[in-house]
mmCIF file of C-alpha atoms in Angstrom:
data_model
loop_
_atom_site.group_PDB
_atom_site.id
_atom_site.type_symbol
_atom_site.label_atom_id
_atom_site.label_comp_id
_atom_site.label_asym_id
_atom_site.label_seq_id
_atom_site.Cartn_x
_atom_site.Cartn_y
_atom_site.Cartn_z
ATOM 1 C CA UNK Z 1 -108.863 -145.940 99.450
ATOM 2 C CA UNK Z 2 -108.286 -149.118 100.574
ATOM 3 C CA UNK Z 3 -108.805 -151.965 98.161
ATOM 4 C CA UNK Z 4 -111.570 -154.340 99.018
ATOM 5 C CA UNK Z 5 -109.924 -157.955 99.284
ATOM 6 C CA UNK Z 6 -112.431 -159.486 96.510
ATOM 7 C CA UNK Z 7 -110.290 -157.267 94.044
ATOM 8 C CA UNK Z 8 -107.184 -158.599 95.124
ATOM 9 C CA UNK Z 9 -108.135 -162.188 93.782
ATOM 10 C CA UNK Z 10 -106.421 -162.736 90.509
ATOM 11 C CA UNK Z 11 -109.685 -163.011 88.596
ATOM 12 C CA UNK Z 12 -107.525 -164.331 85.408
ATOM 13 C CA UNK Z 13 -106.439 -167.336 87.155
ATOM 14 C CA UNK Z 14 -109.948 -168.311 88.402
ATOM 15 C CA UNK Z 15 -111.631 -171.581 87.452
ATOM 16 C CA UNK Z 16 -115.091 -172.563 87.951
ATOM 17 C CA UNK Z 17 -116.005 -173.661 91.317
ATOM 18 C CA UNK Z 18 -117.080 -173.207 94.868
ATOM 19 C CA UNK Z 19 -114.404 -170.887 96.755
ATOM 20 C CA UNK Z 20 -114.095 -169.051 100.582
ATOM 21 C CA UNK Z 21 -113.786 -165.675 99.761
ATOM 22 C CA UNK Z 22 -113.525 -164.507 103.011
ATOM 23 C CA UNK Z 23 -114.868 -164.717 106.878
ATOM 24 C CA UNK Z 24 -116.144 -161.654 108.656
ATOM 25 C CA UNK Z 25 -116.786 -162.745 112.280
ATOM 26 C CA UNK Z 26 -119.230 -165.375 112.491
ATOM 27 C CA UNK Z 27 -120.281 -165.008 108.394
ATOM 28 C CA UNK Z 28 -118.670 -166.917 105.467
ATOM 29 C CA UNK Z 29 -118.950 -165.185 102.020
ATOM 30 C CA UNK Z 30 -118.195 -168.493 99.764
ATOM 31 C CA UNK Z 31 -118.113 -167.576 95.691
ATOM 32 C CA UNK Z 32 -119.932 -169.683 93.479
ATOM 33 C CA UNK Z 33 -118.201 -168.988 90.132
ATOM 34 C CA UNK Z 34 -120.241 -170.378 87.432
ATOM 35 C CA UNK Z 35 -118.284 -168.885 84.781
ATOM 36 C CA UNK Z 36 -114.612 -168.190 83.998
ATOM 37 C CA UNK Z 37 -114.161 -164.567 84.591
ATOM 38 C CA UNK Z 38 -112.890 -162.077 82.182
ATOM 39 C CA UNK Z 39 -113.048 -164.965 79.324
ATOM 40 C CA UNK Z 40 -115.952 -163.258 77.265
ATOM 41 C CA UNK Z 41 -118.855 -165.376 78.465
ATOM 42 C CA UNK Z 42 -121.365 -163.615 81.063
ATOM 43 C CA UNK Z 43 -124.465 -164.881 82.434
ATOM 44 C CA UNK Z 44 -127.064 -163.120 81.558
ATOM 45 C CA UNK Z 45 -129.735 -161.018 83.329
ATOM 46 C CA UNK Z 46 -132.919 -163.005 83.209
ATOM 47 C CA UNK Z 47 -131.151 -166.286 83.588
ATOM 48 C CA UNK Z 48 -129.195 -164.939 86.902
ATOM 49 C CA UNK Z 49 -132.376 -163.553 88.078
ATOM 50 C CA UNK Z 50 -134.514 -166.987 87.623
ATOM 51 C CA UNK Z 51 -131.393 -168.709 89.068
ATOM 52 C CA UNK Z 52 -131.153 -166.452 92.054
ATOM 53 C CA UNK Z 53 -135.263 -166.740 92.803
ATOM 54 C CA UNK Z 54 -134.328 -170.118 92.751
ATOM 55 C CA UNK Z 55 -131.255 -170.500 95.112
ATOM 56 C CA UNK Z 56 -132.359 -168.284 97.290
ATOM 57 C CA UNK Z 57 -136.114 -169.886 98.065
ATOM 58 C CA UNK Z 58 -134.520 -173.396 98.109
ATOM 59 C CA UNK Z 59 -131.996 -172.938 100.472
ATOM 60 C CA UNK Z 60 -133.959 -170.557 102.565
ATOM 61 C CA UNK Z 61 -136.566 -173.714 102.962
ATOM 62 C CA UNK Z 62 -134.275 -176.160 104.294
ATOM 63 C CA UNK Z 63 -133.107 -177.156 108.021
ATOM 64 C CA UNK Z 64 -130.570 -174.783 107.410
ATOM 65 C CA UNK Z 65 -132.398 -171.767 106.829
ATOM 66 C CA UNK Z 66 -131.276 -169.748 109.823
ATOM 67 C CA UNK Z 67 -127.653 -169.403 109.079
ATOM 68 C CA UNK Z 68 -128.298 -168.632 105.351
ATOM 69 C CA UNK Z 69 -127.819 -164.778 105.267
ATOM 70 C CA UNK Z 70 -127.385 -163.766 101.912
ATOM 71 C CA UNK Z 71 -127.691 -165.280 97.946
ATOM 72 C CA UNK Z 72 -127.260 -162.823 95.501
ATOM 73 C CA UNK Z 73 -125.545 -162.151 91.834
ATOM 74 C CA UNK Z 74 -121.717 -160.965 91.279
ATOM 75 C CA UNK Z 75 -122.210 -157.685 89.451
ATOM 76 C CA UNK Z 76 -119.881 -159.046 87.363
ATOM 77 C CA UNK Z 77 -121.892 -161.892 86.443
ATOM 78 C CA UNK Z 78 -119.441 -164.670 86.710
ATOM 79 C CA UNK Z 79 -121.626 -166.034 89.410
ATOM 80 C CA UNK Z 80 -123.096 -165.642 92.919
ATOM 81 C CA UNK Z 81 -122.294 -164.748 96.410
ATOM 82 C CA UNK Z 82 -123.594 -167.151 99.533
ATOM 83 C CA UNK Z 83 -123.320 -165.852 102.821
ATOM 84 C CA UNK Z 84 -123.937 -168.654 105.568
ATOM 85 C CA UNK Z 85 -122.958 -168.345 109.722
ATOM 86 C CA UNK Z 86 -120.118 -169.903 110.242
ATOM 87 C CA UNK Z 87 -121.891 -172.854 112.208
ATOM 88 C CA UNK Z 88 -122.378 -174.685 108.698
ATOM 89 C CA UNK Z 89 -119.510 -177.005 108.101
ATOM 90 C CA UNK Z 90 -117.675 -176.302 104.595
ATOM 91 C CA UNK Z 91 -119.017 -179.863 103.653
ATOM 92 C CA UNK Z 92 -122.613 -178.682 104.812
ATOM 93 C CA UNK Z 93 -121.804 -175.917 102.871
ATOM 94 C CA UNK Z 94 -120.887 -178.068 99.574
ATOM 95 C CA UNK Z 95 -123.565 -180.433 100.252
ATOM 96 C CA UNK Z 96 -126.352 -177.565 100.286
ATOM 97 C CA UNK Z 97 -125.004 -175.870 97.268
ATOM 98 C CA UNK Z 98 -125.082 -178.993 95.597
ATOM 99 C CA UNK Z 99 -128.938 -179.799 96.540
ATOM 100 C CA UNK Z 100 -129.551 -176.501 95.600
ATOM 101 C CA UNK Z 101 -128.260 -176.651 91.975
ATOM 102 C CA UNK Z 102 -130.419 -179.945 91.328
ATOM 103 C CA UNK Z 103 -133.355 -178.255 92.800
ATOM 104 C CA UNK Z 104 -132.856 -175.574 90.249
ATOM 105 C CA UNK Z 105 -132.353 -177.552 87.374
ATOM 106 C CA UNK Z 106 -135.331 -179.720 87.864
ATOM 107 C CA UNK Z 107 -137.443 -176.953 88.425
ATOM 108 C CA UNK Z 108 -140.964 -176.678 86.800
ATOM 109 C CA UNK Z 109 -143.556 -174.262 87.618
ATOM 110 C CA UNK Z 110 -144.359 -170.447 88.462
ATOM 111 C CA UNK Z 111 -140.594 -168.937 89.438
ATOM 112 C CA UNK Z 112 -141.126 -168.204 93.273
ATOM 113 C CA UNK Z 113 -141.214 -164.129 94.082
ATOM 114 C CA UNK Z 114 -142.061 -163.334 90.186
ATOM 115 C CA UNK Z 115 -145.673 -163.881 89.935
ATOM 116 C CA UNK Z 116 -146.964 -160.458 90.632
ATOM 117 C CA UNK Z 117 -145.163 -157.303 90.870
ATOM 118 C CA UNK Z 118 -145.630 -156.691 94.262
ATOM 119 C CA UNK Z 119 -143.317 -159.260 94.581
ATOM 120 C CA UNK Z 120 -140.100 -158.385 92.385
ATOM 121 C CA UNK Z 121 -138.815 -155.545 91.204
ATOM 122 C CA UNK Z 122 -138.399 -156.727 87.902
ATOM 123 C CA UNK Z 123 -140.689 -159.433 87.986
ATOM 124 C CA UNK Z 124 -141.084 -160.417 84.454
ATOM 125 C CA UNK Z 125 -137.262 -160.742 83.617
ATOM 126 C CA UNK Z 126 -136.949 -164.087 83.770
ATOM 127 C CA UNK Z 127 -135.150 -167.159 81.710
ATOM 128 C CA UNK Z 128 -136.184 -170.330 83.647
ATOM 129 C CA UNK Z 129 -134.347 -172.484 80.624
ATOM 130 C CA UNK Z 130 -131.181 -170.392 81.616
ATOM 131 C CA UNK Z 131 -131.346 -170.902 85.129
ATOM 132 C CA UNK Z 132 -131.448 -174.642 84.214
ATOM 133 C CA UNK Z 133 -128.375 -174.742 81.822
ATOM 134 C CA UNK Z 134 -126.269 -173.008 84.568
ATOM 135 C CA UNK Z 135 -127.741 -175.054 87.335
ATOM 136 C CA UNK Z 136 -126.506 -178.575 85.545
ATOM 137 C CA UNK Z 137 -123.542 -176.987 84.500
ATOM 138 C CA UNK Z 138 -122.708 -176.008 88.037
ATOM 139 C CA UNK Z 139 -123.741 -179.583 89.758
ATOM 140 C CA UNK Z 140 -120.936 -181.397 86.730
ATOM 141 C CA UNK Z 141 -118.447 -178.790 87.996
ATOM 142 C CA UNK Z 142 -119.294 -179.426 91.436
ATOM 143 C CA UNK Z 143 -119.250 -183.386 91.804
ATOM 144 C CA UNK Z 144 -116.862 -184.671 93.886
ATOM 145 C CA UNK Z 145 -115.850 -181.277 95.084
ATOM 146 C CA UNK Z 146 -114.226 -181.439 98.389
ATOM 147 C CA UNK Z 147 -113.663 -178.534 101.571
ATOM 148 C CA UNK Z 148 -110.067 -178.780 100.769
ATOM 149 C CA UNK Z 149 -111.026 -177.398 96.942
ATOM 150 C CA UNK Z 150 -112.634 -174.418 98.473
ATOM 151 C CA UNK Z 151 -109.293 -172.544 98.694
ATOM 152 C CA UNK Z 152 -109.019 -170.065 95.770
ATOM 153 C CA UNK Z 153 -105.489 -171.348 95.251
ATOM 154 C CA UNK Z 154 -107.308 -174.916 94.267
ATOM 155 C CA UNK Z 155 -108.954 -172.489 91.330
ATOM 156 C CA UNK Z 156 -106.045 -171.555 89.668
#
């Protein structure tokens, strides 16, 4: 089989950051890696799945809601996946992601999606103090970050 190119990434070289993994016609897969991969420390479930509730809702309510496709975890849980159309800018991309990790690390109140289990699969997995650690953690990495740092080779 072919190998996917995520797995071609040399994950030991990989800082923390905001990266283009890769464009598939008019979609951009950008990595948020929260965490330095293969380097022992994981996020962990209920703190990813708080975090995710989060990103997802907040950037799904903002002007640019239409050409947000996906937010979801790494299975590796070094971080999260954003898929946007390719009509955001990298720096609307930056800016977003940015908004989006103060909105989570402000939060207070009833996670969106995980009131009722009608509305989560695993709706009482949740670490809301979690989500915030990794949400401030992600805006200090963040500041100042630039579209020319999006290149994986900036990561190393």
């Amino acid at each position: 089989m072919k190998q996917i190119a995520s797995f071609c990434i040399d994950h030991d070289t990989l800082k923390k950051g905001l990266y283009t993994s890769r464009i598939d016609g008019d979609v951009v897969t950008y990595d948020l890696r929260m965490t330095i991969p293969n380097a022992g420390i994981y996020l962990d479930n209920a703190g990813i799945h708080t975090f995710e509730h989060l990103f997802a809702t907040y950037v799904r309510n903002t002007p640019f809601s239409d050409q947000v496709v996906y937010v979801g975890p790494m299975g590796c849980r070094t971080g999260f996946y954003f898929l946007v159309r390719d009509s955001l800018t990298p720096a609307q991309v930056i800016g977003l992601v940015r908004e989006s990790m103060d909105f989570i690390a402000s939060f207070e109140g009833p996670i969106p999606g995980a009131q009722y289990s009608r509305e989560c699969g695993n709706y009482l997995n949740h670490d809301l103090a979690a989500a915030h650690t990794y949400a401030r953690d992600m805006a200090d990495v963040l500041k100042g970050w630039t579209p020319e740092m999006l290149r994986y080779e900036y990561g190393k």
